[in-house]
């Protein structure tokens, strides 16, 4: 289950000309279905590409524009105001004889989870690149997510109309940064504003878009075979690129190599386009290579061949070996913020369902407990995961769940009046089910509600949605960074808790050692002798006590990372409650953590800034004031690309400052790099500042 944004369906598209009604949607053969996602770095052109796909497939009558705020998939008010994608949106349309279920995903780092939960249920993906920038910071993140879920991909080098577009640079960045093998299927015709089309290397055809009419919007284009009358440079480039393609595919696919050697050994160029296409498909599905196409979505060039490539090279659902089948009481076909109810949905399609109040993102819905058990057995026999969710086995089983990153920012949130507290809690519960990267907790000391998110923009969007969608004018406290705590050295201690409550005596003693470890999580272990002797209920109480002490460190009350606890001995008087055992262990842990010496860990971001050389010194000076460390400065056409690491605490409001010091002529992106130990001076200053707030 993935929560994809939608609202109540209120109207159908009018059926005119070749515009298709959603009510004509039928269940196609599963081999003709393509479930795909569009993923990229922010501003690479994902939503614009999606908009062209919908227009050329006949599902919209006019082209929407991100800047105008009228695209189909960016329909949230916050998306249209900011010109960015915030939540994944699903659309369904037909291309030639195929059904394409497409999810447009965000490119901003704050909404990485949206990409994660979309990719885990999709069969293929289109990675969109700005051809003047190649692989960018968030491209790496979404590519890693696709790799984790073994999703075959196609690369689309967008914005070939830009003066700084560079095909070779983009291909090299795919090789070096993504560690992928690009399989070039097209070369551009012309460059910059003279970009008019592409050469299809499989068919040796020239595809050109002559946009003389203001009404066709690239719907029609010319396809003709390359002839000797063509530009000699274009002919030579096409011949060389096609020969390289044939050789590369033969290296990646043994069946194609055998075909060449047996049937076309005298002339490799004579291999039929169909055989070459079949080989490229095998290479793509095996994830040995990624087909690369190029175009300009904004200028309406190259999108139709991309649609052809999606149907030709990306897998059908039955080629991805999904075991489970969904059965719902009410099903809807998604079309961004519109839906049409349908009586049934065959395997391999994407649909919406309503009324699942206990379901969260990551669940796989099955028809019964028996189905869940059978699917789990199949998954285990195949070497996969098939773990039941406790007593909720009738709801679903967990298969390849969503990895939710830890929040890096938090702030308090308060309703306008106490009468609105219940409404706020309901709104936050609904938003958490929809967005697992949003965490909400209550401070045990102040009783305040704490909102934890992935970044400034993430929390700002949540705040705005509570106001718009739930009608609650909330107040946010100042943003604070989610630090972590660890220890500096090993320490051992013991403690005893002895209480009499009523006529019942509760007494427990524990002896333990804590030590620092290299990994981020915390653990608890028992000596071999104790592991054999300890009672199960006592062991559980001890583990609960240790884990509760990891939630709040002794320095500032932040979660503890990188600590291992070894329990040497536990003594419990008969009749002592498990809660008292846990309390004794927790108190002993607190003593041990203090003896071991505290260290604050702060989130450090990997930052990439693209800026003109004339503003580089200003950007470097500003980063120096933010405790930034410059790793590398690269040249990209007329710009400089600055790669640095900067503490997250120093990055609040950075977009405004960067816009000021560069007169708006710079862009940046960042993602969490690691949690690093604060230096003593900065840690001391933080402790003084935080103690003044407590």
XYZ file of C-alpha atoms in Angstrom:
694
model
C 0.000 0.000 0.000
C 1.324 3.438 -0.895
C -0.657 6.585 -0.185
C -0.846 8.579 -3.402
C -2.476 12.000 -3.284
C -6.017 12.306 -4.514
C -9.198 14.247 -3.847
C -12.900 13.628 -4.450
C -13.713 13.009 -8.103
C -16.143 15.671 -9.285
C -16.216 15.564 -13.062
C -15.126 13.696 -16.164
C -13.181 15.045 -19.076
C -15.448 15.978 -21.944
C -15.144 13.519 -24.813
C -14.200 15.501 -27.881
C -11.990 14.709 -30.828
C -9.452 12.113 -29.710
C -9.657 12.915 -26.000
C -10.282 9.657 -24.150
C -12.766 9.245 -21.322
C -11.536 7.524 -18.203
C -14.709 5.434 -18.194
C -13.381 3.615 -21.250
C -10.561 2.174 -19.158
C -10.630 -1.627 -19.393
C -8.341 -4.288 -18.000
C -5.733 -4.940 -20.707
C -3.611 -8.029 -21.060
C -1.015 -8.018 -18.288
C 1.826 -8.175 -20.822
C 0.656 -4.793 -22.161
C 0.805 -3.022 -18.782
C 3.696 -0.791 -17.736
C 3.830 0.464 -14.134
C 6.487 3.176 -14.102
C 7.749 6.066 -12.028
C 9.322 9.337 -13.123
C 12.282 10.239 -10.901
C 14.962 12.932 -11.009
C 16.758 15.766 -9.284
C 14.586 18.804 -8.639
C 13.917 20.949 -11.743
C 15.147 18.295 -14.203
C 11.722 18.304 -15.886
C 9.825 15.313 -14.440
C 6.413 16.962 -14.248
C 6.819 18.692 -17.613
C 7.682 15.324 -19.171
C 4.631 13.739 -17.539
C 2.442 16.561 -18.843
C 3.633 15.917 -22.418
C 2.997 12.185 -22.072
C -0.606 12.849 -21.062
C -1.095 15.304 -23.911
C 0.383 13.103 -26.653
C -1.512 10.049 -25.414
C -4.769 11.967 -25.799
C -5.792 12.303 -22.158
C -5.525 16.087 -21.999
C -6.478 18.741 -24.495
C -3.938 21.373 -23.489
C -0.406 21.409 -22.161
C -0.036 22.450 -18.547
C 2.954 24.421 -17.315
C 4.727 24.123 -13.959
C 5.342 27.883 -13.823
C 1.677 28.598 -14.498
C 0.577 26.103 -11.842
C -1.844 24.227 -14.091
C -0.237 20.793 -14.534
C -2.299 17.650 -13.983
C -0.113 15.902 -11.417
C 0.897 18.979 -9.380
C -2.599 19.819 -8.187
C -1.956 20.548 -4.495
C -2.110 24.246 -3.682
C 1.373 24.113 -2.160
C 2.784 22.517 -5.331
C 1.258 25.098 -7.629
C 2.434 27.986 -5.461
C 6.024 26.711 -5.202
C 6.342 25.110 -8.630
C 7.610 21.813 -7.189
C 6.258 18.293 -6.711
C 5.604 17.459 -3.053
C 3.629 14.211 -3.162
C 3.623 11.380 -5.656
C 0.666 11.478 -8.049
C -0.674 8.580 -10.127
C -2.125 8.814 -13.634
C -3.314 6.097 -16.004
C -3.318 6.414 -19.795
C -2.911 4.359 -22.965
C -0.078 4.596 -25.443
C -0.724 2.716 -28.661
C -1.620 -0.820 -27.544
C -0.242 -0.486 -24.005
C -1.608 0.707 -20.655
C 0.780 2.952 -18.733
C 0.264 3.503 -15.019
C 2.604 6.375 -14.160
C 3.617 7.926 -10.841
C 5.223 11.369 -10.895
C 7.551 11.633 -7.867
C 9.143 14.620 -6.079
C 12.732 15.667 -6.668
C 13.296 17.615 -3.432
C 15.395 15.923 -0.739
C 12.764 16.633 1.944
C 10.356 14.276 0.158
C 12.708 11.384 -0.613
C 10.318 8.949 1.089
C 7.732 9.687 -1.608
C 10.144 8.251 -4.171
C 10.977 5.271 -1.948
C 7.395 4.146 -1.445
C 6.565 4.589 -5.126
C 9.555 2.632 -6.443
C 8.932 -0.362 -4.180
C 5.618 -1.077 -5.942
C 6.618 -0.119 -9.496
C 8.034 -2.293 -12.264
C 10.213 0.273 -14.030
C 11.398 3.866 -13.845
C 12.348 6.756 -16.108
C 15.235 8.813 -14.736
C 15.082 12.347 -16.124
C 18.315 14.368 -16.349
C 19.076 17.982 -17.101
C 21.443 17.341 -20.016
C 23.523 20.372 -19.106
C 24.094 19.117 -15.549
C 24.134 15.316 -15.873
C 23.903 13.418 -12.592
C 23.075 15.750 -9.690
C 22.844 15.219 -5.928
C 19.250 13.991 -5.716
C 19.734 11.912 -8.877
C 22.159 9.793 -6.873
C 19.632 9.360 -4.070
C 16.712 8.248 -6.252
C 18.998 6.009 -8.328
C 20.139 4.228 -5.158
C 16.493 3.715 -4.235
C 15.766 2.171 -7.631
C 18.825 -0.063 -7.278
C 17.692 -1.219 -3.841
C 14.356 -2.375 -5.226
C 15.970 -3.814 -8.402
C 13.914 -1.561 -10.677
C 14.955 -1.508 -14.381
C 15.445 2.050 -15.627
C 15.490 4.205 -18.752
C 17.422 7.494 -18.853
C 15.969 10.560 -20.570
C 18.415 13.412 -21.183
C 16.046 16.359 -21.065
C 16.595 20.041 -21.911
C 18.692 19.332 -25.021
C 17.630 22.782 -26.232
C 19.778 24.506 -23.604
C 22.976 26.130 -24.928
C 25.016 24.179 -22.364
C 23.430 20.775 -23.102
C 26.178 18.154 -23.392
C 25.396 14.567 -24.408
C 28.871 13.169 -23.753
C 29.164 14.890 -20.383
C 25.820 13.431 -19.280
C 26.764 9.921 -20.411
C 30.082 10.109 -18.586
C 28.395 11.296 -15.381
C 26.039 8.285 -15.567
C 29.041 5.971 -15.876
C 31.131 7.564 -13.143
C 28.557 8.691 -10.569
C 25.809 6.109 -10.955
C 28.195 3.242 -11.790
C 25.720 2.294 -14.545
C 26.235 1.303 -18.168
C 24.456 3.778 -20.478
C 23.206 2.266 -23.730
C 22.787 5.194 -26.125
C 19.768 4.695 -28.424
C 19.559 8.214 -29.895
C 21.816 11.098 -30.813
C 20.556 14.694 -31.013
C 20.100 16.608 -34.256
C 21.396 20.102 -33.690
C 22.240 21.687 -30.348
C 20.931 24.489 -28.166
C 18.147 26.455 -29.800
C 18.887 24.592 -33.058
C 17.948 21.230 -31.514
C 15.274 19.861 -33.859
C 15.107 16.136 -33.182
C 16.981 12.874 -32.784
C 18.396 10.009 -34.801
C 16.996 6.625 -33.753
C 20.079 4.387 -33.826
C 18.075 1.164 -33.882
C 16.091 1.997 -37.024
C 18.520 4.541 -38.518
C 15.646 6.995 -38.782
C 15.714 10.742 -38.388
C 12.894 12.064 -36.156
C 12.350 15.811 -36.446
C 9.845 18.212 -34.913
C 9.153 21.233 -37.106
C 6.983 23.298 -34.812
C 5.678 25.740 -37.385
C 2.148 25.653 -35.986
C 1.336 27.014 -32.554
C -1.477 24.490 -32.168
C 0.194 21.111 -32.749
C 2.531 21.465 -29.717
C 4.801 18.742 -31.000
C 2.026 16.209 -31.468
C 3.230 15.468 -35.012
C 6.783 14.845 -36.160
C 8.538 13.549 -39.268
C 10.235 10.139 -39.365
C 12.411 9.348 -42.364
C 15.364 7.099 -43.077
C 18.784 8.655 -43.099
C 19.908 9.206 -46.687
C 23.176 10.067 -48.342
C 21.884 13.590 -48.865
C 21.992 14.222 -45.128
C 24.574 16.372 -43.418
C 27.846 14.381 -43.701
C 28.712 15.081 -40.061
C 25.331 13.751 -38.903
C 25.690 10.651 -41.083
C 29.155 9.933 -39.741
C 28.060 10.469 -36.139
C 25.027 8.205 -36.610
C 27.089 5.438 -38.242
C 29.672 5.529 -35.462
C 27.038 5.606 -32.715
C 25.076 2.691 -34.212
C 28.210 0.584 -34.613
C 29.124 1.325 -30.987
C 25.584 0.405 -29.902
C 25.687 -2.961 -31.694
C 29.093 -3.761 -30.232
C 28.033 -2.727 -26.721
C 24.810 -4.763 -26.774
C 26.729 -7.808 -28.053
C 29.075 -7.471 -25.060
C 26.115 -7.324 -22.660
C 23.843 -9.989 -24.198
C 25.171 -13.421 -25.166
C 22.150 -14.300 -27.302
C 22.631 -11.215 -29.452
C 26.366 -11.831 -29.717
C 25.704 -15.356 -30.961
C 23.218 -14.028 -33.512
C 25.795 -11.583 -34.866
C 28.514 -14.188 -35.142
C 26.329 -16.821 -36.809
C 24.020 -14.833 -39.104
C 25.659 -11.422 -39.599
C 29.369 -12.062 -39.256
C 30.049 -10.429 -42.634
C 28.159 -7.237 -41.810
C 27.047 -6.449 -38.276
C 25.217 -3.365 -39.554
C 22.719 -5.604 -41.366
C 21.230 -6.901 -38.124
C 17.457 -6.148 -38.118
C 16.255 -3.364 -35.838
C 13.776 -5.764 -34.217
C 16.559 -8.141 -33.132
C 18.565 -5.247 -31.764
C 15.521 -3.943 -29.884
C 14.863 -7.367 -28.354
C 18.460 -7.524 -27.166
C 18.263 -4.039 -25.629
C 15.134 -5.153 -23.777
C 16.914 -8.191 -22.341
C 19.829 -6.015 -21.261
C 17.432 -3.561 -19.591
C 15.416 -6.195 -17.739
C 18.614 -7.874 -16.536
C 19.785 -4.432 -15.345
C 23.074 -4.840 -17.199
C 22.584 -1.511 -18.963
C 20.229 1.477 -19.116
C 18.810 2.763 -22.428
C 19.481 6.477 -22.933
C 17.234 8.763 -24.985
C 17.262 12.526 -25.372
C 14.873 15.369 -26.056
C 13.339 18.562 -24.717
C 10.002 18.157 -22.971
C 9.429 21.887 -22.577
C 9.993 22.378 -26.317
C 7.792 19.330 -27.116
C 10.526 17.258 -28.735
C 11.440 13.647 -28.111
C 8.633 12.581 -25.759
C 6.820 10.190 -28.137
C 9.954 8.049 -28.671
C 10.350 7.996 -24.885
C 6.838 6.560 -24.594
C 7.743 3.966 -27.223
C 10.860 3.069 -25.211
C 8.801 2.637 -22.028
C 6.584 0.075 -23.712
C 9.481 -1.583 -25.553
C 12.099 -1.925 -22.801
C 10.533 -1.714 -19.344
C 8.960 -4.857 -17.848
C 5.343 -5.917 -17.597
C 4.107 -6.797 -14.074
C 4.297 -10.527 -14.766
C 8.011 -10.129 -15.504
C 8.708 -8.749 -12.021
C 7.560 -11.836 -10.064
C 5.190 -10.191 -7.597
C 3.484 -12.959 -5.618
C 0.571 -11.219 -3.948
C -2.857 -10.312 -5.381
C -5.057 -7.493 -4.087
C -8.863 -7.836 -3.575
C -10.759 -4.695 -2.500
C -14.402 -3.819 -1.882
C -14.136 -0.533 -3.786
C -11.590 0.285 -6.467
C -10.778 3.508 -8.301
C -8.596 4.220 -11.332
C -6.369 7.239 -10.521
C -5.973 10.234 -12.772
C -4.131 12.691 -10.506
C -6.932 14.424 -8.514
C -9.725 12.587 -10.363
C -10.832 8.980 -10.038
C -13.327 6.655 -11.694
C -14.786 3.694 -9.823
C -14.384 0.312 -11.504
C -15.846 -3.110 -10.626
C -12.556 -5.061 -10.680
C -8.853 -4.771 -11.390
C -6.626 -7.515 -12.755
C -3.106 -8.263 -11.551
C -0.430 -5.798 -12.564
C -2.509 -2.615 -12.523
C -2.316 0.378 -10.186
C -5.518 1.393 -8.424
C -6.781 3.365 -5.437
C -8.909 1.978 -2.632
C -10.726 3.661 0.252
C -11.767 2.830 3.814
C -8.643 0.997 5.079
C -8.415 2.679 8.478
C -5.790 0.343 9.973
C -3.502 0.247 6.947
C -0.225 2.147 6.685
C 2.307 2.691 3.921
C 4.297 -0.499 3.364
C 1.467 -3.015 3.943
C 0.691 -5.577 1.274
C -3.030 -6.305 1.223
C -4.200 -9.894 0.773
C -7.630 -11.499 0.675
C -7.382 -13.643 3.815
C -5.144 -15.080 6.523
C -4.708 -18.178 4.409
C -3.519 -16.062 1.467
C -1.072 -14.252 3.743
C 0.324 -17.516 5.101
C 0.629 -19.033 1.636
C 2.373 -15.923 0.290
C 4.742 -15.907 3.246
C 5.640 -19.562 2.622
C 6.264 -18.842 -1.069
C 8.414 -15.824 -0.232
C 10.463 -17.790 2.287
C 10.945 -20.692 -0.107
C 12.176 -18.212 -2.720
C 14.642 -16.749 -0.237
C 12.592 -13.582 0.281
C 11.090 -12.027 3.370
C 7.681 -13.036 4.633
C 7.118 -11.723 8.135
C 3.659 -11.387 9.614
C 2.722 -8.232 11.447
C 1.784 -9.847 14.747
C -1.940 -10.003 15.333
C -2.636 -8.092 12.143
C -1.885 -10.968 9.784
C -5.363 -10.545 8.336
C -4.435 -7.031 7.208
C -1.191 -7.822 5.453
C 2.331 -9.158 5.571
C 5.465 -7.118 5.295
C 7.459 -7.658 2.114
C 10.311 -5.265 1.430
C 8.963 -2.486 3.634
C 9.669 1.207 3.243
C 12.866 2.469 4.869
C 11.925 5.636 6.737
C 14.873 7.975 7.367
C 15.257 9.584 10.774
C 13.953 13.175 11.037
C 16.558 15.920 11.144
C 14.394 18.875 12.252
C 11.776 19.265 14.939
C 9.611 21.993 16.450
C 6.636 22.380 18.743
C 3.148 22.729 17.286
C 0.208 24.181 19.169
C -3.494 24.636 18.290
C -5.070 28.117 18.553
C -7.178 26.955 21.521
C -7.374 23.821 23.665
C -10.768 23.147 22.098
C -8.920 22.435 18.837
C -6.406 20.012 20.402
C -8.427 16.906 19.508
C -8.855 18.137 15.918
C -5.087 18.750 15.649
C -4.316 15.273 16.960
C -6.669 13.756 14.386
C -5.050 15.787 11.582
C -1.551 14.721 12.655
C -2.605 11.058 12.866
C -3.996 11.188 9.321
C -0.893 12.936 7.973
C 1.418 10.394 9.643
C -0.422 7.480 8.009
C 0.000 9.224 4.684
C 3.598 10.342 5.275
C 5.696 7.978 7.444
C 8.648 10.410 7.386
C 6.572 12.740 9.572
C 6.975 11.865 13.261
C 4.864 13.278 16.095
C 5.585 12.855 19.798
C 4.592 14.463 23.083
C 7.285 15.921 25.329
C 6.923 14.114 28.688
C 8.019 17.162 30.705
C 6.178 20.041 29.017
C 3.296 18.084 27.483
C 3.875 19.927 24.188
C 3.331 18.230 20.828
C 6.585 17.897 18.865
C 6.605 17.788 15.058
C 9.639 16.001 13.517
C 10.385 16.174 9.787
C 12.963 15.862 7.034
C 13.676 19.552 6.520
C 12.438 23.131 6.690
C 10.300 22.732 3.582
C 8.790 19.457 4.803
C 7.620 20.979 8.096
C 6.419 24.123 6.336
C 4.306 22.036 3.950
C 2.803 20.024 6.835
C 1.954 23.255 8.654
C 0.290 24.657 5.552
C -1.677 21.444 4.891
C -3.064 21.454 8.440
C -4.358 24.963 7.805
C -5.774 24.354 4.335
C -7.081 20.785 4.600
C -8.155 20.643 8.243
C -8.975 24.309 8.899
C -6.702 24.613 11.966
C -4.506 27.689 12.400
C -1.574 26.181 14.325
C 1.472 27.887 15.794
C 4.950 26.446 15.188
C 7.807 26.957 17.613
C 11.343 27.664 16.367
C 12.948 24.914 14.273
C 15.552 22.842 16.104
C 18.060 20.309 14.828
C 17.631 16.660 15.825
C 21.019 15.921 17.380
C 22.145 12.507 18.673
C 24.251 11.526 21.674
C 26.922 8.869 22.143
C 29.635 7.989 24.672
C 33.404 8.394 24.637
C 34.624 5.396 26.630
C 33.642 2.154 28.289
C 32.048 2.281 31.752
C 30.664 -0.275 34.199
C 28.283 0.222 37.099
C 25.671 -1.506 39.244
C 22.443 -0.374 40.867
C 19.699 -1.652 43.128
C 16.100 -0.546 43.343
C 14.142 -1.550 46.475
C 10.579 -0.292 46.942
C 7.607 -1.384 49.011
C 4.241 -0.553 47.512
C 1.378 -1.442 49.802
C 2.227 -4.795 51.315
C 4.338 -5.871 48.372
C 8.142 -5.519 48.156
C 9.804 -4.904 44.791
C 13.592 -5.330 44.629
C 15.981 -5.716 41.699
C 19.738 -5.386 41.175
C 21.692 -5.149 37.928
C 25.341 -4.993 36.877
C 26.195 -3.799 33.363
C 28.825 -2.313 31.051
C 28.372 0.194 28.216
C 30.898 0.770 25.470
C 31.014 2.824 22.246
C 30.567 1.014 18.911
C 30.997 2.153 15.306
C 27.464 1.536 14.008
C 24.608 4.000 14.433
C 22.101 1.800 16.254
C 22.233 0.633 19.897
C 22.142 -2.920 21.205
C 21.816 -4.940 24.394
C 23.454 -8.318 25.093
C 23.801 -10.758 27.974
C 26.770 -12.790 29.146
C 26.636 -16.430 28.067
C 25.994 -17.614 31.621
C 23.209 -15.108 32.206
C 21.662 -15.850 28.809
C 21.017 -19.424 30.002
C 19.794 -18.548 33.494
C 17.574 -15.498 33.018
C 13.802 -15.921 32.922
C 12.067 -14.760 29.686
C 9.888 -12.162 31.446
C 12.925 -10.764 33.290
C 14.965 -10.652 30.082
C 12.196 -8.717 28.338
C 11.986 -6.250 31.248
C 15.773 -5.719 31.163
C 15.737 -5.119 27.391
C 12.879 -2.627 27.769
C 14.835 -0.774 30.451
C 17.951 -0.533 28.272
C 16.016 0.547 25.172
C 14.108 3.228 27.107
C 17.417 4.693 28.313
C 18.574 4.974 24.691
C 15.627 7.253 23.879
C 16.970 10.163 25.928
C 20.679 10.707 26.490
C 22.126 12.261 29.651
C 23.493 15.416 28.008
C 20.524 17.028 26.277
C 17.920 14.290 26.142
C 18.511 13.399 22.481
C 18.414 9.742 21.334
C 21.571 7.728 21.995
C 23.490 6.200 19.081
C 26.481 3.882 18.808
C 26.328 2.249 22.257
C 26.423 -1.429 23.209
C 25.247 -2.595 26.629
C 26.371 -5.906 28.168
C 24.352 -7.201 31.132
C 26.557 -9.137 33.586
C 24.033 -10.016 36.267
C 20.400 -9.449 37.237
C 18.894 -10.276 40.614
C 15.144 -10.046 41.134
C 13.228 -10.694 44.370
C 10.115 -12.891 43.989
C 7.006 -10.833 43.341
C 8.884 -7.893 41.781
C 6.987 -6.416 38.852
C 8.616 -6.207 35.388
C 8.098 -2.436 35.468
C 10.339 -2.197 38.555
C 13.015 -4.309 36.849
C 12.909 -2.000 33.824
C 13.118 1.067 36.076
C 16.164 -0.351 37.882
C 17.940 -1.111 34.597
C 17.079 2.291 33.146
C 18.476 4.082 36.212
C 21.637 1.983 36.087
C 22.033 2.738 32.363
C 21.761 6.467 33.024
C 24.588 6.229 35.581
C 26.735 4.242 33.144
C 26.155 6.661 30.256
C 27.190 9.585 32.465
C 30.324 7.762 33.627
C 31.247 6.996 30.001
C 31.348 10.669 29.034
C 28.855 12.271 26.658
C 29.406 13.359 23.063
C 26.904 15.253 20.884
C 26.552 14.074 17.267
C 25.257 16.594 14.770
C 23.773 15.933 11.314
C 26.164 17.020 8.568
C 24.801 17.660 5.092
C 26.382 16.978 1.723
C 25.929 20.237 -0.185
C 26.161 20.928 -3.918
C 26.042 24.544 -5.138
C 26.052 25.505 -8.825
C 27.124 29.132 -9.223
C 28.743 31.469 -11.717
C 32.463 32.043 -11.239
C 31.865 35.720 -10.465
C 29.925 34.776 -7.314
C 32.086 31.838 -6.205
C 34.147 33.790 -3.670
C 30.984 35.125 -1.992
C 29.563 31.609 -1.674
C 32.851 30.259 -0.288
C 33.036 33.060 2.271
C 29.499 32.388 3.433
C 30.172 28.647 3.776
C 33.278 29.333 5.869
C 31.085 31.203 8.346
C 28.769 28.170 8.476
C 31.522 25.730 9.548
C 31.492 24.285 6.037
C 34.256 22.126 4.568
C 34.803 22.356 0.804
C 35.565 18.934 -0.711
C 35.856 19.834 -4.375
C 35.154 22.578 -6.908
C 34.268 21.342 -10.391
C 33.787 23.196 -13.667
C 30.540 22.721 -15.543
C 30.396 24.822 -18.700
C 30.482 28.475 -17.555
C 29.601 27.606 -13.947
C 31.381 26.206 -10.927
C 29.977 23.288 -8.939
C 30.970 23.464 -5.304
C 30.822 20.248 -3.261
C 30.983 20.685 0.506
C 29.854 19.305 3.858
C 28.078 21.651 6.266
C 26.402 21.089 9.651
C 22.636 21.154 9.268
C 22.305 23.631 12.138
C 24.121 26.206 10.001
C 21.896 25.732 6.944
C 18.633 27.247 8.178
C 17.486 29.917 5.758
C 20.355 29.168 3.372
C 18.239 29.472 0.231
C 17.453 33.109 1.040
C 21.083 33.963 1.786
C 22.343 32.219 -1.361
C 19.799 34.090 -3.465
C 21.036 37.368 -1.955
C 24.797 36.854 -2.339
C 24.473 35.582 -5.942
C 21.653 37.871 -7.118
C 19.543 34.777 -7.696
C 22.084 33.162 -10.051
C 22.798 29.972 -8.118
C 21.103 26.704 -7.256
C 21.815 24.213 -4.501
C 20.788 20.820 -3.217
C 21.723 18.893 -0.119
C 21.151 15.562 1.593
C 22.128 14.023 4.888
C 25.713 12.789 4.743
C 26.368 11.524 8.278
C 26.142 12.282 11.981
C 29.527 13.535 13.166
C 30.958 14.369 16.570
C 30.831 18.046 17.473
C 34.138 19.661 18.354
C 34.492 20.554 22.071
C 34.034 24.310 21.537
C 30.816 23.972 19.526
C 29.461 21.312 21.895
C 30.094 23.521 24.913
C 28.304 26.419 23.227
C 25.360 24.182 22.371
C 25.101 22.860 25.935
C 25.084 26.404 27.332
C 22.469 27.521 24.820
C 20.215 24.521 25.430
C 20.549 24.733 29.216
C 19.272 28.295 28.986
C 16.140 27.036 27.184
C 15.404 24.296 29.723
